[in-house]
Short mmCIF file of C-alpha atoms in Angstrom, two decimals:
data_model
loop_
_atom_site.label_atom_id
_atom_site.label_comp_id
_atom_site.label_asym_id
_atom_site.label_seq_id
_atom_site.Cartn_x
_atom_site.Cartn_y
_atom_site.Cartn_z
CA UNK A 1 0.00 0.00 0.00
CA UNK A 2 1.04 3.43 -0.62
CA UNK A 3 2.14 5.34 2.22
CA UNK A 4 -0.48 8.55 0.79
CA UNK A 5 -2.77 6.21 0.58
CA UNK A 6 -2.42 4.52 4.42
CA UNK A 7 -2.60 7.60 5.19
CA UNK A 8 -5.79 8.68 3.63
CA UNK A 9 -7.53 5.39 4.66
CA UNK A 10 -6.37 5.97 8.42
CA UNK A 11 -7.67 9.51 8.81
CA UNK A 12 -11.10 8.16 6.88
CA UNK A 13 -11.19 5.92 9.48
CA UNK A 14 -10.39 7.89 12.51
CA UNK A 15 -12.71 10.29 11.59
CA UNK A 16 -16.03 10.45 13.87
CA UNK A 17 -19.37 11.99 13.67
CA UNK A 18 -18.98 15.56 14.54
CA UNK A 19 -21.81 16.15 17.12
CA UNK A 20 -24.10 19.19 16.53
CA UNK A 21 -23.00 22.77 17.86
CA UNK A 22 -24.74 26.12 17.41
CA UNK A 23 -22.12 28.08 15.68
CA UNK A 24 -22.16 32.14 16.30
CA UNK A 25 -21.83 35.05 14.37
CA UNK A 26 -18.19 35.15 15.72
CA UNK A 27 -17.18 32.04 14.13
CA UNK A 28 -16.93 30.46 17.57
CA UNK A 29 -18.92 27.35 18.34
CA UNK A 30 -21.05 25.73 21.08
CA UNK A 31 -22.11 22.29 21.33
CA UNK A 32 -25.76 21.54 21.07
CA UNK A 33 -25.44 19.33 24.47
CA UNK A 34 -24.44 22.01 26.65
CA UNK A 35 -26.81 24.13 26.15
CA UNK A 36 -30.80 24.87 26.53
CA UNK A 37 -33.12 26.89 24.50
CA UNK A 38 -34.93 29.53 27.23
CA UNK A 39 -36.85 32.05 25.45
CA UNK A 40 -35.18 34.30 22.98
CA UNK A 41 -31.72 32.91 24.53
CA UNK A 42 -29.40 29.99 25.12
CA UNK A 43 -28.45 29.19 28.64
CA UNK A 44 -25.24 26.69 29.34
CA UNK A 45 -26.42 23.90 31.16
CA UNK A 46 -22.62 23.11 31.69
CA UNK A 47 -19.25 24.99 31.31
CA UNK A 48 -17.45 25.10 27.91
CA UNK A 49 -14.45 26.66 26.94
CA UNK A 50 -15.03 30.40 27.59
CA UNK A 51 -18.57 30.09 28.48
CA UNK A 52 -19.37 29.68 32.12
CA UNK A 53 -22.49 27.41 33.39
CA UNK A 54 -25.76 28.85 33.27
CA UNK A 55 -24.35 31.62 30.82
CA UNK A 56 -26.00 32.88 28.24
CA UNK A 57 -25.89 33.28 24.55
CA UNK A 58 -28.76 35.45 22.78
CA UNK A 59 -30.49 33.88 20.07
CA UNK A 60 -29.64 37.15 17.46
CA UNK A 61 -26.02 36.48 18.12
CA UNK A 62 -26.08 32.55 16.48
CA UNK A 63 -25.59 32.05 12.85
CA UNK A 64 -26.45 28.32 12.20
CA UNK A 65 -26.28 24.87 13.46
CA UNK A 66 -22.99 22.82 12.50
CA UNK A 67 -22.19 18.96 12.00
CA UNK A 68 -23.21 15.71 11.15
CA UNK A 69 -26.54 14.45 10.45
CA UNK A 70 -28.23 12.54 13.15
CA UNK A 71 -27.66 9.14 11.17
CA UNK A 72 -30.91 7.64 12.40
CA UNK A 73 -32.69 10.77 10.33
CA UNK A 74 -31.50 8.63 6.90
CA UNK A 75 -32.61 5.30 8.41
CA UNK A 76 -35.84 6.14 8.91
CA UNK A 77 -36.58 7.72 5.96
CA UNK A 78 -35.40 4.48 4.42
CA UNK A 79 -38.26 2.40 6.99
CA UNK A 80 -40.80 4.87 6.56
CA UNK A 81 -40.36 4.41 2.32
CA UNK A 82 -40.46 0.68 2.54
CA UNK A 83 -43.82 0.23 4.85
CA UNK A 84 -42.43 0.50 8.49
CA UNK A 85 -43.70 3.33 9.30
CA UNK A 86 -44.12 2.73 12.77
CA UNK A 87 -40.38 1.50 13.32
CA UNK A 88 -39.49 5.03 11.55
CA UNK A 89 -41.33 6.98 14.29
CA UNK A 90 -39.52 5.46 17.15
CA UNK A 91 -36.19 6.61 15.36
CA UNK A 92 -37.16 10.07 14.84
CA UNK A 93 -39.15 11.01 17.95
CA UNK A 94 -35.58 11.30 20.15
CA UNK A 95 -33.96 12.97 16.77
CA UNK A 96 -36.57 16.12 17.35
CA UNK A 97 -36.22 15.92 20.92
CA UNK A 98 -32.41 16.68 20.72
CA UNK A 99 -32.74 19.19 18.08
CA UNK A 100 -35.91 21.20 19.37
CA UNK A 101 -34.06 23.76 20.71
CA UNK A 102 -32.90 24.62 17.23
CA UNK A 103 -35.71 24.46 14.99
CA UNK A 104 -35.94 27.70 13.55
CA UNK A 105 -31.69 27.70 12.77
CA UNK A 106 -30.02 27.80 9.41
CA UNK A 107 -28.70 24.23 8.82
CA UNK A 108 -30.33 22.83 11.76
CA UNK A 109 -31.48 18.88 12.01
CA UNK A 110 -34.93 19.32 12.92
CA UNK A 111 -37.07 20.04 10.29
CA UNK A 112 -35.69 17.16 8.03
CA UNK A 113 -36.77 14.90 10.94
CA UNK A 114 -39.91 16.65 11.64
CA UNK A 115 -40.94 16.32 8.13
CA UNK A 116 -39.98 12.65 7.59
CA UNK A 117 -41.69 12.28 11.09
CA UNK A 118 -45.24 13.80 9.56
CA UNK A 119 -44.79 11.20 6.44
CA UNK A 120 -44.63 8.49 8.85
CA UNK A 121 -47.45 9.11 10.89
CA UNK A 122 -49.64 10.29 7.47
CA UNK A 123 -49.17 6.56 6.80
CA UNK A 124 -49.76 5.44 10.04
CA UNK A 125 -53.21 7.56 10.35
CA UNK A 126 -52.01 8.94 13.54
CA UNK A 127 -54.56 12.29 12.59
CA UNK A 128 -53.80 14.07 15.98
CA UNK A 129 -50.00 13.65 15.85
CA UNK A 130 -50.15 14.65 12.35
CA UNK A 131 -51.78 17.85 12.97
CA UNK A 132 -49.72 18.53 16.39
CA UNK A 133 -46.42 18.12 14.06
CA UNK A 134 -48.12 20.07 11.05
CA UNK A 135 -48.41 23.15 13.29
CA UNK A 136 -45.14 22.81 14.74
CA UNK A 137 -43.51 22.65 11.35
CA UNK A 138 -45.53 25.49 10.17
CA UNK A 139 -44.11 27.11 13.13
CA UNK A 140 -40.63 26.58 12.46
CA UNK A 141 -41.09 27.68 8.81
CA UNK A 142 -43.13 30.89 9.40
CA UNK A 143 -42.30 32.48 6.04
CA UNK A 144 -43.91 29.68 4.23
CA UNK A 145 -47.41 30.09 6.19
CA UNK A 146 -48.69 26.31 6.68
CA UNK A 147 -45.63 24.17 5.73
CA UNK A 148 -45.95 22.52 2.04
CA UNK A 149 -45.76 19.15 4.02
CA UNK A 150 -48.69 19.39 5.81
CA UNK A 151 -50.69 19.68 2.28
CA UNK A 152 -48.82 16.38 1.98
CA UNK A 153 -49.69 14.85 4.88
CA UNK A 154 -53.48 15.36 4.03
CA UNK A 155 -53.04 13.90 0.73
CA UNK A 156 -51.63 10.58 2.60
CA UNK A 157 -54.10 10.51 4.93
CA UNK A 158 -57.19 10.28 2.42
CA UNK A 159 -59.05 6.82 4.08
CA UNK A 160 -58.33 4.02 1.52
CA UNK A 161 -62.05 3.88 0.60
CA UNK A 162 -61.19 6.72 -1.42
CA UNK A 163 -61.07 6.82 -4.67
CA UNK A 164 -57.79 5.76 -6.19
CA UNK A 165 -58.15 8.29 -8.68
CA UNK A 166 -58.87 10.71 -6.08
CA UNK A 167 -55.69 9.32 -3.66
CA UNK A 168 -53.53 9.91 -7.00
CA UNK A 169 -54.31 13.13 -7.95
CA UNK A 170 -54.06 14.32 -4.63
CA UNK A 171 -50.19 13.24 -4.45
CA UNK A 172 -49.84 14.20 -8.05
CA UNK A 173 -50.83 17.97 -6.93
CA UNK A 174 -47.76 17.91 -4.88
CA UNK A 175 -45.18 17.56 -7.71
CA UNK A 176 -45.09 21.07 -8.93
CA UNK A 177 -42.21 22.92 -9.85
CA UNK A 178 -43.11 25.77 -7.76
CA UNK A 179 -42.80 23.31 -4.29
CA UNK A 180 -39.91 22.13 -2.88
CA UNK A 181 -37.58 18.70 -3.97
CA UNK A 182 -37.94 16.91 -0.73
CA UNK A 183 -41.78 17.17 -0.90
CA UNK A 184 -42.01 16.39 -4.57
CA UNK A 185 -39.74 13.63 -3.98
CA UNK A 186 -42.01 12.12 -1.11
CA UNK A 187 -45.43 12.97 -3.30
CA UNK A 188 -43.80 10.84 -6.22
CA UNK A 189 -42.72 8.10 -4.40
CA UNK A 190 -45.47 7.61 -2.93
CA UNK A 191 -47.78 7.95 -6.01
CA UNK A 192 -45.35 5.21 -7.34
CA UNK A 193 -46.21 3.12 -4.30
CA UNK A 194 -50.66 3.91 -5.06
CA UNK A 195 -50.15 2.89 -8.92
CA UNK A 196 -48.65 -0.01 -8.32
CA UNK A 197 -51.06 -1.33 -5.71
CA UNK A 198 -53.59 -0.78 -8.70
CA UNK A 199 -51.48 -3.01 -10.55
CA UNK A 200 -50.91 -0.08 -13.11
CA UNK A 201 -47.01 -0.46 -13.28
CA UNK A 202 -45.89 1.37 -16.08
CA UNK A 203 -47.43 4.61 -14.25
CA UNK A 204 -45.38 3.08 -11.78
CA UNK A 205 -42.75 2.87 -12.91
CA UNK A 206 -42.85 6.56 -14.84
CA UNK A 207 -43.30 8.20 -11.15
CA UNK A 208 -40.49 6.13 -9.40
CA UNK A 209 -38.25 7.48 -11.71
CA UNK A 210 -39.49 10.65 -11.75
CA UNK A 211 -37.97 10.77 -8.62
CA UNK A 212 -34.05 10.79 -9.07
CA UNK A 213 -34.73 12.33 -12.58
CA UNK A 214 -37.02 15.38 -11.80
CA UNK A 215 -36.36 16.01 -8.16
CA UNK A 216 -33.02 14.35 -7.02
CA UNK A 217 -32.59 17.25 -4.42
CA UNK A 218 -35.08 15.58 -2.62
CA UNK A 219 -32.60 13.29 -1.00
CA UNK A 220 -30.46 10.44 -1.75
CA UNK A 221 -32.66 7.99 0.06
CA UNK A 222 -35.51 8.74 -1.89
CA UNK A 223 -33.90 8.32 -4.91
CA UNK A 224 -32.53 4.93 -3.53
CA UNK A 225 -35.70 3.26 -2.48
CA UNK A 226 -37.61 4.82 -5.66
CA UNK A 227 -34.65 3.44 -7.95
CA UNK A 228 -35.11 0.09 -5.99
CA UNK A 229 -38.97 0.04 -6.55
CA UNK A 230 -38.06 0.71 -10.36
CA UNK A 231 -35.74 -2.13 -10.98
CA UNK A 232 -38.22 -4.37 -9.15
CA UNK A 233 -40.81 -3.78 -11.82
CA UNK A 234 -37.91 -3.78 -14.64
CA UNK A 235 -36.97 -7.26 -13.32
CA UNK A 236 -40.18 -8.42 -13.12
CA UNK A 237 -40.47 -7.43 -16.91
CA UNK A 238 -37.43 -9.11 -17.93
CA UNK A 239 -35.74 -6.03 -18.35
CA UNK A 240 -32.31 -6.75 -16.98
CA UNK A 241 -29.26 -4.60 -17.61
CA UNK A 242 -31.80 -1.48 -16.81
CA UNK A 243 -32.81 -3.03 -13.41
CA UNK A 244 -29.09 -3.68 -12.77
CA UNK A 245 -27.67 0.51 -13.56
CA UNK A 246 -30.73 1.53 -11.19
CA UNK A 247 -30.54 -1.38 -8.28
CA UNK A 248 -26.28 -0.15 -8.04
CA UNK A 249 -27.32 3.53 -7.81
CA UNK A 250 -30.24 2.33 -5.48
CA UNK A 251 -27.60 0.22 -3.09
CA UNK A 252 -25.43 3.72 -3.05
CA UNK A 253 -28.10 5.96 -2.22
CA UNK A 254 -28.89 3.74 0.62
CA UNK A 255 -25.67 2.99 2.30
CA UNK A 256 -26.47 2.29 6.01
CA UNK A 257 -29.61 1.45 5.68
CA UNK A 258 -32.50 -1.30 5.78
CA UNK A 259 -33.07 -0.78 1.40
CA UNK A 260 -29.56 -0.97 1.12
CA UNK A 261 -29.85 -4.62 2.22
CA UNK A 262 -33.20 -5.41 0.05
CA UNK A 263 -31.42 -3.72 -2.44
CA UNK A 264 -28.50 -6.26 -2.63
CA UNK A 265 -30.86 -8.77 -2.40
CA UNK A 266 -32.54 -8.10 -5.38
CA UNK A 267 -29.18 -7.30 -7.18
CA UNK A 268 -27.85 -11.08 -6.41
CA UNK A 269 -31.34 -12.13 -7.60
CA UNK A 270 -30.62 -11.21 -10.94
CA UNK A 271 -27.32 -11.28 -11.88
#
């Protein structure tokens, strides 16, 4: 082995997950941990360098939240997307309890959760929670009005004695240009997931793809599980070497998660 390359591989693999800090407008930084939100200000639960206990930190003077992504946020977006719902919630309930406190920050962890958090109980029916979560969404997002997600979660919570036709235009109406990625993303998937309950998979398969194609800002694991959805029905159809390009992007996109394993699955299946 290369000595630049030992070395590369051995700082890769020293490196751990940065935990979150509220970073302010002086460039210094606080971690998350150590402090509580209390009012318009943030009050040290513990001493930090240069920042005694029970100090505090006004909320004007922080610029945004800094470091890694909770990773059971990507997870359960991967559970949620592949009918565990439920097992989704219990990841992301302590995810917005951790990051409450920063809700309304630049770059903060929260709403991504929050969001995925609304999906999951949309699917679950959990009507109360959904409107509890709606509102505090809304809340965090105040120049939006009533969060674009909460349009969403109304669309997934149409009773199943619905109309299909109804149930699809509904999530259709959420895949404008004007909206943003994540939600389209979400909307299309799960109109993917509607057409091909009604045994309609070419629509299917058009708004699985859609996904990556029209709106892949709307996260990699979204693109992974609708790209794994696709090359089901392309395998199904004896379309091989298509199925295989979209179940290798599909195992990337998914890294560390439950899909990524289904997603190997189905690639061994058909090689």
């Amino acid at each position: 082995m290369a000595a630049g390359t030992g070395l590369a591989l051995a700082l890769t693999q020293g490196q751990a997950a940065e935990p979150p800090q509220i970073v302010l407008q002086n460039g210094r930084s606080v971690p998350l941990a150590a402090v509580t939100l209390q009012g318009d200000k943030f009050v040290m639960k513990t001493a930090v360098e240069g920042f005694d206990a029970k100090a505090t930190i006004p909320l004007a003077m922080v610029d945004h939240v800094f470091g890694d992504k909770p990773e059971g946020t990507n997870q359960a977006i991967a559970l949620l997307l592949t009918g565990k719902a439920t097992e989704a919630i219990k990841l992301l309930e302590p995810i917005l309890a951790e990051h409450k406190d920063t809700a309304k920050l630049p770059g903060n962890f929260w709403l991504e959760a929050a969001r995925a958090l609304l999906v999951a109980n949309s699917l679950e029916g959990a009507f109360t929670a959904c409107g509890v979560l709606g509102k505090d969404i809304s809340d965090a997002t105040p120049a939006q009005g009533i969060d674009p997600f909460v349009t969403l979660s109304k669309a997934l919570l149409m009773p199943f004695s619905a109309k299909v036709s109804d149930r699809e235009a509904a999530l259709r109406d959420q895949t404008t240009d004007n909206l943003p990625a994540e939600l389209c993303a979400y909307a299309c998937f799960f109109r993917g997931e509607l057409l091909r309950k009604d045994k309609r998979d070419a629509a299917a398969l058009e708004a699985y793809l859609a996904v990556s194609c029209l709106f892949p800002a709307g996260g990699m694991v979204c693109n992974g599980v609708a790209q794994l959805r696709a090359a089901e029905i392309l395998t199904a159809q004896g379309r091989r070497e298509e199925a295989l390009a979209l179940v290798h992007s599909a195992i990337r996109n998914t890294k560390d998660t439950a899909a990524a394993a289904t997603a190997t699955k189905l690639l061994e299946s058909i090689k």
